[in-house]
Short mmCIF file of C-alpha atoms in Angstrom, two decimals:
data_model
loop_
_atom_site.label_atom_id
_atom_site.label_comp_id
_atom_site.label_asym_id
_atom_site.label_seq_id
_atom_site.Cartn_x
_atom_site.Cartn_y
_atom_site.Cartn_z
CA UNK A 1 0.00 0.00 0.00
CA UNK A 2 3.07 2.51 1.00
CA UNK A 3 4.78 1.99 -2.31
CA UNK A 4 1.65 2.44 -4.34
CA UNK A 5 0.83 5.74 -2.20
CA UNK A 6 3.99 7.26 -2.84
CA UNK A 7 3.85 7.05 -6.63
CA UNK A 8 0.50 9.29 -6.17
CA UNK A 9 -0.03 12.43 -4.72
CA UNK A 10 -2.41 12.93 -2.36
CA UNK A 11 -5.01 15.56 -2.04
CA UNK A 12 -6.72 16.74 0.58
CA UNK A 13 -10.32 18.60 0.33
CA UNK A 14 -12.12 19.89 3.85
CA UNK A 15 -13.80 22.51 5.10
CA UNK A 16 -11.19 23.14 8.11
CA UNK A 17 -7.73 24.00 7.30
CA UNK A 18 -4.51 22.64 9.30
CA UNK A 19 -3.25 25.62 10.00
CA UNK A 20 -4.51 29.73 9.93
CA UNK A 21 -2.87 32.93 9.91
CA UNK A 22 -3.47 35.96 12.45
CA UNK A 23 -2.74 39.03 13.59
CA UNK A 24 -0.34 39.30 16.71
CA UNK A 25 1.69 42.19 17.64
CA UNK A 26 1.52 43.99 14.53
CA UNK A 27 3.14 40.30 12.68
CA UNK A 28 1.10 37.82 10.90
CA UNK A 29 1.46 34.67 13.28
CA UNK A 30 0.65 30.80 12.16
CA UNK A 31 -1.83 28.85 14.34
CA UNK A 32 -2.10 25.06 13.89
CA UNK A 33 -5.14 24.15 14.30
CA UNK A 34 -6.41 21.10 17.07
CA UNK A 35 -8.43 18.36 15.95
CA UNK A 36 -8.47 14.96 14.62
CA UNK A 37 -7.83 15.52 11.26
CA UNK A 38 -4.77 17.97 11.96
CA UNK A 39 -3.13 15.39 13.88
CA UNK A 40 -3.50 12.42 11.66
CA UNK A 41 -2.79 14.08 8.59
CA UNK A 42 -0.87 16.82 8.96
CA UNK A 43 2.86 14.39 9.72
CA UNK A 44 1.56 12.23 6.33
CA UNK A 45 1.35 15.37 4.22
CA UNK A 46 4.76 17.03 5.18
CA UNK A 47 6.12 13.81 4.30
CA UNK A 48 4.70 13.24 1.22
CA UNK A 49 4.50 17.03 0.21
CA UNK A 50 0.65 16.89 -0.36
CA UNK A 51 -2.07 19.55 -1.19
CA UNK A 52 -4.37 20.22 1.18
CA UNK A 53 -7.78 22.31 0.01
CA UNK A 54 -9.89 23.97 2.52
CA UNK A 55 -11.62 27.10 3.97
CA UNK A 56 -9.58 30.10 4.92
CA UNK A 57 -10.97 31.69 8.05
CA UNK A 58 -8.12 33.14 9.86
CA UNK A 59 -8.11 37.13 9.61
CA UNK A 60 -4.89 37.27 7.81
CA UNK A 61 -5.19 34.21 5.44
CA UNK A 62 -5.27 35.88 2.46
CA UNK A 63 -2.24 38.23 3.48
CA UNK A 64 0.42 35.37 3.65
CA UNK A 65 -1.25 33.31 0.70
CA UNK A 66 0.77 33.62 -3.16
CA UNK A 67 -1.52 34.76 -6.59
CA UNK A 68 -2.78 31.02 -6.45
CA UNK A 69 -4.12 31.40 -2.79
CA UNK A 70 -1.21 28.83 -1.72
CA UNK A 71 0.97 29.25 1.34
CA UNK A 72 4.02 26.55 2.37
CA UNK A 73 3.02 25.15 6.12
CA UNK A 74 4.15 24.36 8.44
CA UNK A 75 7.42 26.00 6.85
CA UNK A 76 8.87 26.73 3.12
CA UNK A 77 9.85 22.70 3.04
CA UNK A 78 6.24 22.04 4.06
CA UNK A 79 3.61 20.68 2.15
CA UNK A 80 1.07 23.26 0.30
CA UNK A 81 -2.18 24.69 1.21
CA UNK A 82 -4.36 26.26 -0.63
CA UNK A 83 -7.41 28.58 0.69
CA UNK A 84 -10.95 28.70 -0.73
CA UNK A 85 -12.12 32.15 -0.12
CA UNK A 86 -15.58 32.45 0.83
CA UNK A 87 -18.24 35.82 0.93
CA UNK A 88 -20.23 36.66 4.26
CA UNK A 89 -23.08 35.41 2.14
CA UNK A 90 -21.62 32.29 1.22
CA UNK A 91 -20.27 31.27 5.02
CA UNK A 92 -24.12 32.55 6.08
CA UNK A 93 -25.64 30.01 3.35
CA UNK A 94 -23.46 27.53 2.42
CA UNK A 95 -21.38 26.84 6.45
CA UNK A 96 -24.33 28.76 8.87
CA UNK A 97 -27.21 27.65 6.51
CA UNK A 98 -27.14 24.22 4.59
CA UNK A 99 -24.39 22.61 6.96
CA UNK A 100 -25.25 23.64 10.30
CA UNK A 101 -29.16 23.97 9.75
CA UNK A 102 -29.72 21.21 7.65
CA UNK A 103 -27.05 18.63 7.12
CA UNK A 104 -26.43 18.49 10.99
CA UNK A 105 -29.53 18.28 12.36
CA UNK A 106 -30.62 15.65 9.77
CA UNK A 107 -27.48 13.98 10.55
CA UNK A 108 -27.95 13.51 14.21
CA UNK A 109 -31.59 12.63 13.79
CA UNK A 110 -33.17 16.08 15.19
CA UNK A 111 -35.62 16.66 12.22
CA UNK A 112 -37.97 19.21 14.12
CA UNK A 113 -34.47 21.29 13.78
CA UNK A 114 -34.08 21.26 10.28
CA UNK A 115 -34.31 24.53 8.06
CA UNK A 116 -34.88 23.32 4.48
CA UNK A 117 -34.50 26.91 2.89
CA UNK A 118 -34.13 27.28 -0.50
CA UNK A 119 -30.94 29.85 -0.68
CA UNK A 120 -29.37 27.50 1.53
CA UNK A 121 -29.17 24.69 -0.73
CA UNK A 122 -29.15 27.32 -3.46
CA UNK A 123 -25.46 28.59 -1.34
CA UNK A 124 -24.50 25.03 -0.41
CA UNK A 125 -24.31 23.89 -4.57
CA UNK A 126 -22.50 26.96 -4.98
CA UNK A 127 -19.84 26.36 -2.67
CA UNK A 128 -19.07 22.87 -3.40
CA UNK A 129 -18.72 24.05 -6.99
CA UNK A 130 -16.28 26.59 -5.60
CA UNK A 131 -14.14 23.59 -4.39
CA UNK A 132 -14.45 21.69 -7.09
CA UNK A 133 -13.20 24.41 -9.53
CA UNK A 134 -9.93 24.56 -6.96
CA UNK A 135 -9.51 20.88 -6.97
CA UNK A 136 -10.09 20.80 -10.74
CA UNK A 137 -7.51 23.85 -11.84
CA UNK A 138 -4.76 21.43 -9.19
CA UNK A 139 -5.22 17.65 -10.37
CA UNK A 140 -3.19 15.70 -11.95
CA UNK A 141 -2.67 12.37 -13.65
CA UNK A 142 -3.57 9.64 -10.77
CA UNK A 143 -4.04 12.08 -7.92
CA UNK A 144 -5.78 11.13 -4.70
CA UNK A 145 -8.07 12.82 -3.78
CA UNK A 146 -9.60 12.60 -0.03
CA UNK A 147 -12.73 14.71 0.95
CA UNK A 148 -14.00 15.16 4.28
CA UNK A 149 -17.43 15.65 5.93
CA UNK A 150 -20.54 16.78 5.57
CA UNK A 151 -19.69 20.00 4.26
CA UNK A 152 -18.93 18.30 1.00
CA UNK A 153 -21.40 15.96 0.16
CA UNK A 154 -21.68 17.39 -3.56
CA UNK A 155 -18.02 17.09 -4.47
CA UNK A 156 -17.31 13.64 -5.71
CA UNK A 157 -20.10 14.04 -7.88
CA UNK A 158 -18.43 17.44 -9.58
CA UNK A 159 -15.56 15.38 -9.86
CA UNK A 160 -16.94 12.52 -11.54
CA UNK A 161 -15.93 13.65 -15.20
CA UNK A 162 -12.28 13.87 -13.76
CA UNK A 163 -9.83 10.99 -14.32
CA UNK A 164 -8.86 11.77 -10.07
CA UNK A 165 -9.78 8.53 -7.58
CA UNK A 166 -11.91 9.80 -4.78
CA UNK A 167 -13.31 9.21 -1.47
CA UNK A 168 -15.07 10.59 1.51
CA UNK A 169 -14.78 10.17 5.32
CA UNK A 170 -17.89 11.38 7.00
CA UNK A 171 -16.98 12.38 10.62
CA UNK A 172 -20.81 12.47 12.18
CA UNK A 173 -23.52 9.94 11.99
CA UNK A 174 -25.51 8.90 9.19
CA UNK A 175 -28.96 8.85 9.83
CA UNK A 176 -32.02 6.14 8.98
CA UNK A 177 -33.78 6.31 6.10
CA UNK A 178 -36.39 8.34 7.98
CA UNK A 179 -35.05 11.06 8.65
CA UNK A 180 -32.86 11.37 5.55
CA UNK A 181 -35.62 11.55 3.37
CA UNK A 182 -37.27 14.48 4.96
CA UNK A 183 -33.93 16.67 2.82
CA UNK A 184 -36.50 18.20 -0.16
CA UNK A 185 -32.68 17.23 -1.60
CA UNK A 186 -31.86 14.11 -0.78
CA UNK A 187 -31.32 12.19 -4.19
CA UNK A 188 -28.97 15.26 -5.09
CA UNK A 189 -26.27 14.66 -2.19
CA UNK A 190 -26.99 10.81 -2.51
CA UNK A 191 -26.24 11.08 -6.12
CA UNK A 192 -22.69 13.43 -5.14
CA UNK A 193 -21.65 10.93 -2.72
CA UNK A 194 -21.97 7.65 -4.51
CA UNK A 195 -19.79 9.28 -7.60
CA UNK A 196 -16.90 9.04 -5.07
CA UNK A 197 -15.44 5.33 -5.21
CA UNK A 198 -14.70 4.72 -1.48
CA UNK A 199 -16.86 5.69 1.66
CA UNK A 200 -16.16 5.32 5.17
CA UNK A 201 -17.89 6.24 8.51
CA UNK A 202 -17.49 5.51 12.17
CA UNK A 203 -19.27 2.68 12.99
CA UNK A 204 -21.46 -0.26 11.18
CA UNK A 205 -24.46 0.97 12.06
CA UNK A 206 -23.90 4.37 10.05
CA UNK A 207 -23.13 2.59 7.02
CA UNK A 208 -25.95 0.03 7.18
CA UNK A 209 -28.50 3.53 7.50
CA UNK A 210 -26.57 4.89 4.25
CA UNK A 211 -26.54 1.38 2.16
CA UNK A 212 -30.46 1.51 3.19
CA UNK A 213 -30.80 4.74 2.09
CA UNK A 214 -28.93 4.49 -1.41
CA UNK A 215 -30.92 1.32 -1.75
CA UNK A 216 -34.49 3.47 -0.99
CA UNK A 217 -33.24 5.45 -3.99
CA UNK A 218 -33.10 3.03 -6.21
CA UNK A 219 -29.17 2.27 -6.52
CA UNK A 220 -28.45 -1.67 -6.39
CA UNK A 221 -26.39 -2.82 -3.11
CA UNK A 222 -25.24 -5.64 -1.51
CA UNK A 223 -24.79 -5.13 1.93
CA UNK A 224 -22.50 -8.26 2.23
CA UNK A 225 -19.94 -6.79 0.40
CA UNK A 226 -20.99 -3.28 1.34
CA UNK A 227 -20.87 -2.21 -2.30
CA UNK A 228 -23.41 0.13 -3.65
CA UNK A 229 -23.82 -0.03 -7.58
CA UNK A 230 -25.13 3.15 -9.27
CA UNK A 231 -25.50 4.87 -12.52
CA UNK A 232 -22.54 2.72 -13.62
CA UNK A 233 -20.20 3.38 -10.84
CA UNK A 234 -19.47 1.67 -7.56
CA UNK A 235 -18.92 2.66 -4.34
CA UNK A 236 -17.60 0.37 -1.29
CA UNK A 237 -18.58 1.82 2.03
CA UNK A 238 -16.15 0.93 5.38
CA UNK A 239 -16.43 1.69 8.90
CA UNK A 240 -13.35 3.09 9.85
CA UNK A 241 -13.59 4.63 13.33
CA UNK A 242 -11.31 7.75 14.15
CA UNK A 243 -8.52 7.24 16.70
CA UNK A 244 -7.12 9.60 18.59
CA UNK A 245 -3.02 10.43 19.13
CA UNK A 246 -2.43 7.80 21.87
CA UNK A 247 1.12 8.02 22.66
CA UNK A 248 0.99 11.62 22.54
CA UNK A 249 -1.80 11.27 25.26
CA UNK A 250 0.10 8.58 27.00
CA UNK A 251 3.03 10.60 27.22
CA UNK A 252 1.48 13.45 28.76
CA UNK A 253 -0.18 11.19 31.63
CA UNK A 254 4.08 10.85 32.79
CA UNK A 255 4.52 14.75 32.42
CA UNK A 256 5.78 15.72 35.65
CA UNK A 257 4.40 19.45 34.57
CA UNK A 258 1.06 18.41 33.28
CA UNK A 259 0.70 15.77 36.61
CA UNK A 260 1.58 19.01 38.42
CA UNK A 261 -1.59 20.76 37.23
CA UNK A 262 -3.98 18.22 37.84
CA UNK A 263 -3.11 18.10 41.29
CA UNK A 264 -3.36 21.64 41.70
CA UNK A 265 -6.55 21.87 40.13
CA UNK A 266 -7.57 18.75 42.64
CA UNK A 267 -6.75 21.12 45.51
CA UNK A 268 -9.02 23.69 44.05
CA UNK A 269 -11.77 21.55 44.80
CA UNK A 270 -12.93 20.63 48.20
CA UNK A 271 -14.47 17.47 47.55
CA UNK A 272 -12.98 14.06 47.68
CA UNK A 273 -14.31 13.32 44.13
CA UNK A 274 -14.61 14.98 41.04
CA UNK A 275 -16.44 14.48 37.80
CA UNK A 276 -15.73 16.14 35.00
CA UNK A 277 -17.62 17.00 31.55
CA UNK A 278 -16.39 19.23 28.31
CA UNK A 279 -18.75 19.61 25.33
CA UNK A 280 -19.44 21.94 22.74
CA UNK A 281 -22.52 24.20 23.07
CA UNK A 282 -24.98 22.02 21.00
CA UNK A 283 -28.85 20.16 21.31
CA UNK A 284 -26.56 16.48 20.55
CA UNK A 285 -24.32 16.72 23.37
CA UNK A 286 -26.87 15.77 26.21
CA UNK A 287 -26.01 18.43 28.44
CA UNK A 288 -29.38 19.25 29.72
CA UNK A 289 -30.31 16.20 30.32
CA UNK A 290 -26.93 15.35 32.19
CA UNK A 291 -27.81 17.89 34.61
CA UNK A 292 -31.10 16.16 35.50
CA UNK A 293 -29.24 12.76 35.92
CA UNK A 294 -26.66 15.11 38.91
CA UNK A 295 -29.75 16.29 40.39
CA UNK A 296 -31.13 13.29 40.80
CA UNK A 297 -28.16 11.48 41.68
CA UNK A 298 -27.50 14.23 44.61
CA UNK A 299 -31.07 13.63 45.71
CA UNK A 300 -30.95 9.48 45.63
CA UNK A 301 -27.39 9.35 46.98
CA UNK A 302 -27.25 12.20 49.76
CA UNK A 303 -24.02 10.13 51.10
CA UNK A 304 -22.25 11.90 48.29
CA UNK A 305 -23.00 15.34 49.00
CA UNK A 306 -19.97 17.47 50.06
CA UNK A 307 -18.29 14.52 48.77
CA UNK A 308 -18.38 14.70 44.78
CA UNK A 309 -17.97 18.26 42.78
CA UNK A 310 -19.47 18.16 39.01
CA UNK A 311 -17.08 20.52 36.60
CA UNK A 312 -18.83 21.24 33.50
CA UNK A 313 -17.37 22.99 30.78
CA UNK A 314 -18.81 24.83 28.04
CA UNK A 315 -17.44 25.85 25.20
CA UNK A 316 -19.72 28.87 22.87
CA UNK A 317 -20.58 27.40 19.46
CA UNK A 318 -23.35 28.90 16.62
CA UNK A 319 -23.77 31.94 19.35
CA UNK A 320 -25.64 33.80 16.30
CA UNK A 321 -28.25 31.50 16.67
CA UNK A 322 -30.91 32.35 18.88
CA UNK A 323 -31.40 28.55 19.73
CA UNK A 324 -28.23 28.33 21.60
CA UNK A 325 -28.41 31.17 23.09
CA UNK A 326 -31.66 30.30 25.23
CA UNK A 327 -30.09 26.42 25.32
CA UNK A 328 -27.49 28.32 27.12
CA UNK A 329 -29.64 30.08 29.39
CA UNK A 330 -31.81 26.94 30.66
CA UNK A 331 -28.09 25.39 31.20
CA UNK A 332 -27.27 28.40 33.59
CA UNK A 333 -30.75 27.97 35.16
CA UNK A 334 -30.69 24.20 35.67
CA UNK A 335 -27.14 24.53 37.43
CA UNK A 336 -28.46 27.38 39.81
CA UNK A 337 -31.49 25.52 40.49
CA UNK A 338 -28.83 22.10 41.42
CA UNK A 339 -26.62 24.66 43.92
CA UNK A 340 -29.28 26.45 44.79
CA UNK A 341 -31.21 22.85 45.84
CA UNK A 342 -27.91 20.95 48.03
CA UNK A 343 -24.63 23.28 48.28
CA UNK A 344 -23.16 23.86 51.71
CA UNK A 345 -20.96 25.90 53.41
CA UNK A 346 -17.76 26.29 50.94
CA UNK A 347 -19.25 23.25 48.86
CA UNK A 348 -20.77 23.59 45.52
CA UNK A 349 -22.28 20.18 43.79
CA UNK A 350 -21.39 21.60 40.27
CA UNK A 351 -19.14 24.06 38.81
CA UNK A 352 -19.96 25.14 35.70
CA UNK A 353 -17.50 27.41 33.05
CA UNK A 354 -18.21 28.88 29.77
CA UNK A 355 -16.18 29.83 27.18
CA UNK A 356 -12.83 28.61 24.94
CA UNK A 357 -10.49 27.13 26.68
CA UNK A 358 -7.13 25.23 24.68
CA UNK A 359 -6.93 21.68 25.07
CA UNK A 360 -3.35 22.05 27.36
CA UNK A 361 -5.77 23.82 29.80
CA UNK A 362 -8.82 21.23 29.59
CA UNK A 363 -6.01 17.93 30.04
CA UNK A 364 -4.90 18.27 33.51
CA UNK A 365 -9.08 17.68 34.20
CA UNK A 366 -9.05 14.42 32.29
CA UNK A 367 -6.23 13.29 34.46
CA UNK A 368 -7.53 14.32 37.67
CA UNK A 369 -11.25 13.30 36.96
CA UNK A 370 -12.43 10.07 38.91
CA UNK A 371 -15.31 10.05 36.47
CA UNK A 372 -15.77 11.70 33.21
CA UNK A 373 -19.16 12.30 31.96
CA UNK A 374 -19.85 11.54 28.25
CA UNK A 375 -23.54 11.69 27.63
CA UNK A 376 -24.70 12.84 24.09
CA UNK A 377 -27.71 12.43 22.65
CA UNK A 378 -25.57 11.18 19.42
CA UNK A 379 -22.61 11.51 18.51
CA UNK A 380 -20.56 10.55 15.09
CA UNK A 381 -17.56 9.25 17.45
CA UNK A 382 -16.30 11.45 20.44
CA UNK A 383 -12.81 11.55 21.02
CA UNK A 384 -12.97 13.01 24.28
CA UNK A 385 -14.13 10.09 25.78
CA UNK A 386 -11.11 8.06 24.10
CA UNK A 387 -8.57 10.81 25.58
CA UNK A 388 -9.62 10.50 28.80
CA UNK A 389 -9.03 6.82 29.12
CA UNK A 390 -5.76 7.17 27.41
CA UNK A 391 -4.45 9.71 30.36
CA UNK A 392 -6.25 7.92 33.06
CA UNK A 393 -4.62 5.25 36.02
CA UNK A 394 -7.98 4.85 37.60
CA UNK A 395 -10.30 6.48 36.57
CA UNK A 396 -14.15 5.52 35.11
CA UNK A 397 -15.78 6.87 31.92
CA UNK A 398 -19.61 7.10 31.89
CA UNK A 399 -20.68 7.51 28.54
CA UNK A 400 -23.55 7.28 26.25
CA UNK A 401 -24.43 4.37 24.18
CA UNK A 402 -25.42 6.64 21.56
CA UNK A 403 -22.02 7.73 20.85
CA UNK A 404 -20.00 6.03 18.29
CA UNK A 405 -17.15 5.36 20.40
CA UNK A 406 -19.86 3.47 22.74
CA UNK A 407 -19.23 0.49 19.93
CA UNK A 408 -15.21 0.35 20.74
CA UNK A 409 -15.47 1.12 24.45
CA UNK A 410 -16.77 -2.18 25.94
CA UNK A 411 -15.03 -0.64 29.07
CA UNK A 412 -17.22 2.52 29.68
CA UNK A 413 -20.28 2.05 32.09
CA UNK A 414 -22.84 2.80 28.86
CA UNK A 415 -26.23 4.72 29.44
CA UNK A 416 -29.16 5.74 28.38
CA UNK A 417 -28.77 10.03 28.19
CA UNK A 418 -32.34 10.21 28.56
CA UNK A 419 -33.62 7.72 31.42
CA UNK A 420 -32.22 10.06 34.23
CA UNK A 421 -32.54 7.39 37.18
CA UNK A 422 -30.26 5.05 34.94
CA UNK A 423 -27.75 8.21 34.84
CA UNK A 424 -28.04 8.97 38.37
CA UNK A 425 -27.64 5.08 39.30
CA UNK A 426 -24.36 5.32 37.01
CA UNK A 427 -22.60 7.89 38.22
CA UNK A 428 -23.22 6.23 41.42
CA UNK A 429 -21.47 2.94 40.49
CA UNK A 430 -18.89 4.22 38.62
CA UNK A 431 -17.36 6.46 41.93
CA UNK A 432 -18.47 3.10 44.06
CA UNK A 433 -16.28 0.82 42.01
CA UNK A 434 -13.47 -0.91 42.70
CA UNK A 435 -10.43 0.01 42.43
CA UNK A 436 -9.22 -3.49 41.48
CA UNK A 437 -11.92 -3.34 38.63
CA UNK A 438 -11.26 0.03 37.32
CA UNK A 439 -7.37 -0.93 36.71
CA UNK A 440 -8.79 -3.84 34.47
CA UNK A 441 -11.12 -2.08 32.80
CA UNK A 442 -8.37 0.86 31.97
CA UNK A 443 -5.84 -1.72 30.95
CA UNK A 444 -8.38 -3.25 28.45
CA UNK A 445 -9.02 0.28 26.86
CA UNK A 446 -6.02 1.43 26.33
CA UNK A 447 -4.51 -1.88 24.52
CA UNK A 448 -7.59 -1.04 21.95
CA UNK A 449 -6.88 2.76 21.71
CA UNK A 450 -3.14 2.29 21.27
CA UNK A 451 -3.48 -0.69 18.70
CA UNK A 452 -6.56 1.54 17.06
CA UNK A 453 -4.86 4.77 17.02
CA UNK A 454 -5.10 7.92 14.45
CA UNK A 455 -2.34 6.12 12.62
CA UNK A 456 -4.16 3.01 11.95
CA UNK A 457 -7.36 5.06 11.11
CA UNK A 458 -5.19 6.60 8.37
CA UNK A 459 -3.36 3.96 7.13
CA UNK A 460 -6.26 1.75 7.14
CA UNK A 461 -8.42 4.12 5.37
CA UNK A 462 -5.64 4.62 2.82
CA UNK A 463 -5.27 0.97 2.38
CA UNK A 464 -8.76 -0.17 1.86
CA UNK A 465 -9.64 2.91 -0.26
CA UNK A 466 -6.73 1.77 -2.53
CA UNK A 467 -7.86 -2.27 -2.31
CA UNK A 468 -11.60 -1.18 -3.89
CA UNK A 469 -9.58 -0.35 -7.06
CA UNK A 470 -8.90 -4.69 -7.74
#
């Protein structure tokens, strides 16, 4: 597989770039940029002197960029990448609009959600034909080229005419048949997706719901083989669930620094236990109904009052949306209502903290948690709940079975977000447990998450994308 990949050239087409370019101190500094894809791909593409295509959102982008839109990153013997430049009206339509409003929502199975305007598909078209013009003016002979996420559905289809091989990773869930259908647009990003030759998503059960849906269109499948036959091309769909950086992780768990700040933030805390939570300011990630599973729990266990502190973090997301804002609000209300209800003297039952905060900041939590909470409604894959194990000696991860990773983690206690006496009586066994059980349970995870890394996500993407070709 190596030897055949290094005779091609790979390109890579997102809708987040690597790295982005700002103003500091009167100099144009570069950012790189956290997240899965960053950190599996970013090593690969220095070495193999890639292209990477994507969005450039970083207020001095276009100042460091050549007449092409290209800049060298990390450095001049970097790899290249190049920077679609998108309009106020086309982030509003195509990013705000179609992607956030329609593509997520449907996505995670929230139809009541959905926002089927017209000038947001109208925006969304537009924009994927923006990319595909970039990719176009760049290919050559036997390229590869690798497109990620939902942003992008349409793009393998405005490739099709090219000779380039293409694929798609899709990093959130793919929903059932019933609630795809409800797009007004649905054979269009069907039809875009099945022109690319190779699929792959987290888990089996996403690409069973998107075999049944190309087959509710009319394409022919066989979900043996997982290949999906249509308009005289086929498509083989994987599951290929994201890893995270594990021996980066791992490392850091031995940093005498990092170890430093976890105790310090223990010390913070007057409580003999503390549970921790980080999510994203969004209707998948459970977080209301997590706080009525600590209110309960506080009420059913009074033993553990003064005894166990909740952190929850927060981080802003969509804040133009009036949505989240009042999602926000009922947050801040239910957590008042829980301190309001049990705290004593210098004891809170939950701290809550919102805003950005960089991952170096959030670590020293998952180290120093005894349980981390991981409770979305749904969830493509959640790699928070995979870093956490990978820094922990002892510690217990709660997490939804509605999550992706809940189909890798047979170690997690797994719950039902929404029955809140299950997630009160889980919390509750996962700080009662013992210690001899946790250390087995911990070993058993992170064997999997090492073996299953970001690497072997890659590589086995890579490979099996490359094997549908025989």
């Amino acid at each position: 597989m190596e030897a055949e990949l290094k005779q091609k050239r790979l390109v890579l087409v997102s809708n987040g770039e690597p790295y982005k370019h700002v103003n500091q101190n009167q100099e144009i500094k570069q950012e790189k940029l956290a997240g899965g894809l960053t950190t599996g791909l970013d090593p690969m593409m220095q070495e193999d002197n890639g292209l990477w295509i994507a969005w450039g959102r970083g207020e001095a982008d276009f100042k460091v960029v050549n007449q092409e839109n290209k800049v060298k990153v990390p450095d001049e013997n970097g790899y290249t990448l190049k920077r679609i430049q998108l309009s106020e009206e086309e982030k509003n339509g195509f990013y705000y609009g179609f992607s956030n409003e329609v593509m997520w929502p449907i996505s995670h199975t929230f139809i009541s959600k959905a926002n089927y305007k017209k000038e947001y598909w109208q925006s969304y078209k537009k924009v994927n034909q923006k990319y595909a013009d970039s990719v176009k003016e760049e290919l050559q002979e036997d390229d590869l080229v690798w497109i990620h996420d939902y942003h992008l559905a349409l793009l393998p289809g405005l490739l099709a005419e090219s000779s380039a091989k293409t694929s798609l990773f899709w990093h959130i869930p793919w929903p059932a048949w019933e609630a795809f259908r409800t797009i007004p647009w649905r054979e269009e990003i069907l039809e875009g997706m099945l022109a690319a030759d190779f699929l792959a998503f987290h888990t089996d059960s996403f690409v069973y719901n998107f075999i049944d849906c190309a087959k509710k269109l009319g394409a022919d499948v066989n979900f043996s083989t997982r290949e999906i036959y249509y308009q005289g091309s086929k498509t083989r769909v994987e599951s290929i669930p994201l890893g995270i950086d594990y021996h980066r992780f791992h490392q850091l768990a031995e940093d005498e620094e990092y170890l430093e700040k976890a105790r310090n933030i223990k010390q913070e805390y007057s409580a003999e236990k503390l549970v921790f939570a980080v999510d994203r300011l969004d209707y998948t990630k459970g977080i209301e109904e997590r706080l009525e599973g600590i209110d309960r729990f506080f009420e059913k266990y009074p033993e553990y009052q003064c005894r166990v502190t909740f952190v929850q973090r927060v981080a802003p997301s969509r804040t133009g949306i009036e949505e989240y804002q009042q999602m926000k609000e009922r947050i801040e209300k239910k957590v008042a209502e829980i301190n309001g209800k049990y705290q004593k003297d210098r004891w809170q039952p939950v701290k809550y903290f919102y805003g950005s905060v960089p991952q170096e900041e959030l670590l020293p939590y998952y180290k120093v948690a005894d349980l981390a909470l991981i409770t979305a409604s749904i969830d493509g894959m959640n790699l928070v709940a995979k870093e956490y194990l990978a820094v922990q000696d002892s510690g217990v991860l709660l997490l939804s079975e509605f999550a992706g990773a809940a189909e890798y983690l047979d170690s997690a206690i797994k719950v039902n977000p929404y029955d809140v006496e299950a997630v009160a009586d889980s919390i509750y066994q996962g700080l009662e447990m013992p210690e001899s059980e946790k250390k087995e349970r911990l070993k058993k995870a992170q064997a999997d998450l090492k073996e299953y890394d970001i690497n072997w996500w890659r590589d086995t993407f890579l490979e099996k994308w490359l094997d549908s070709y025989e």
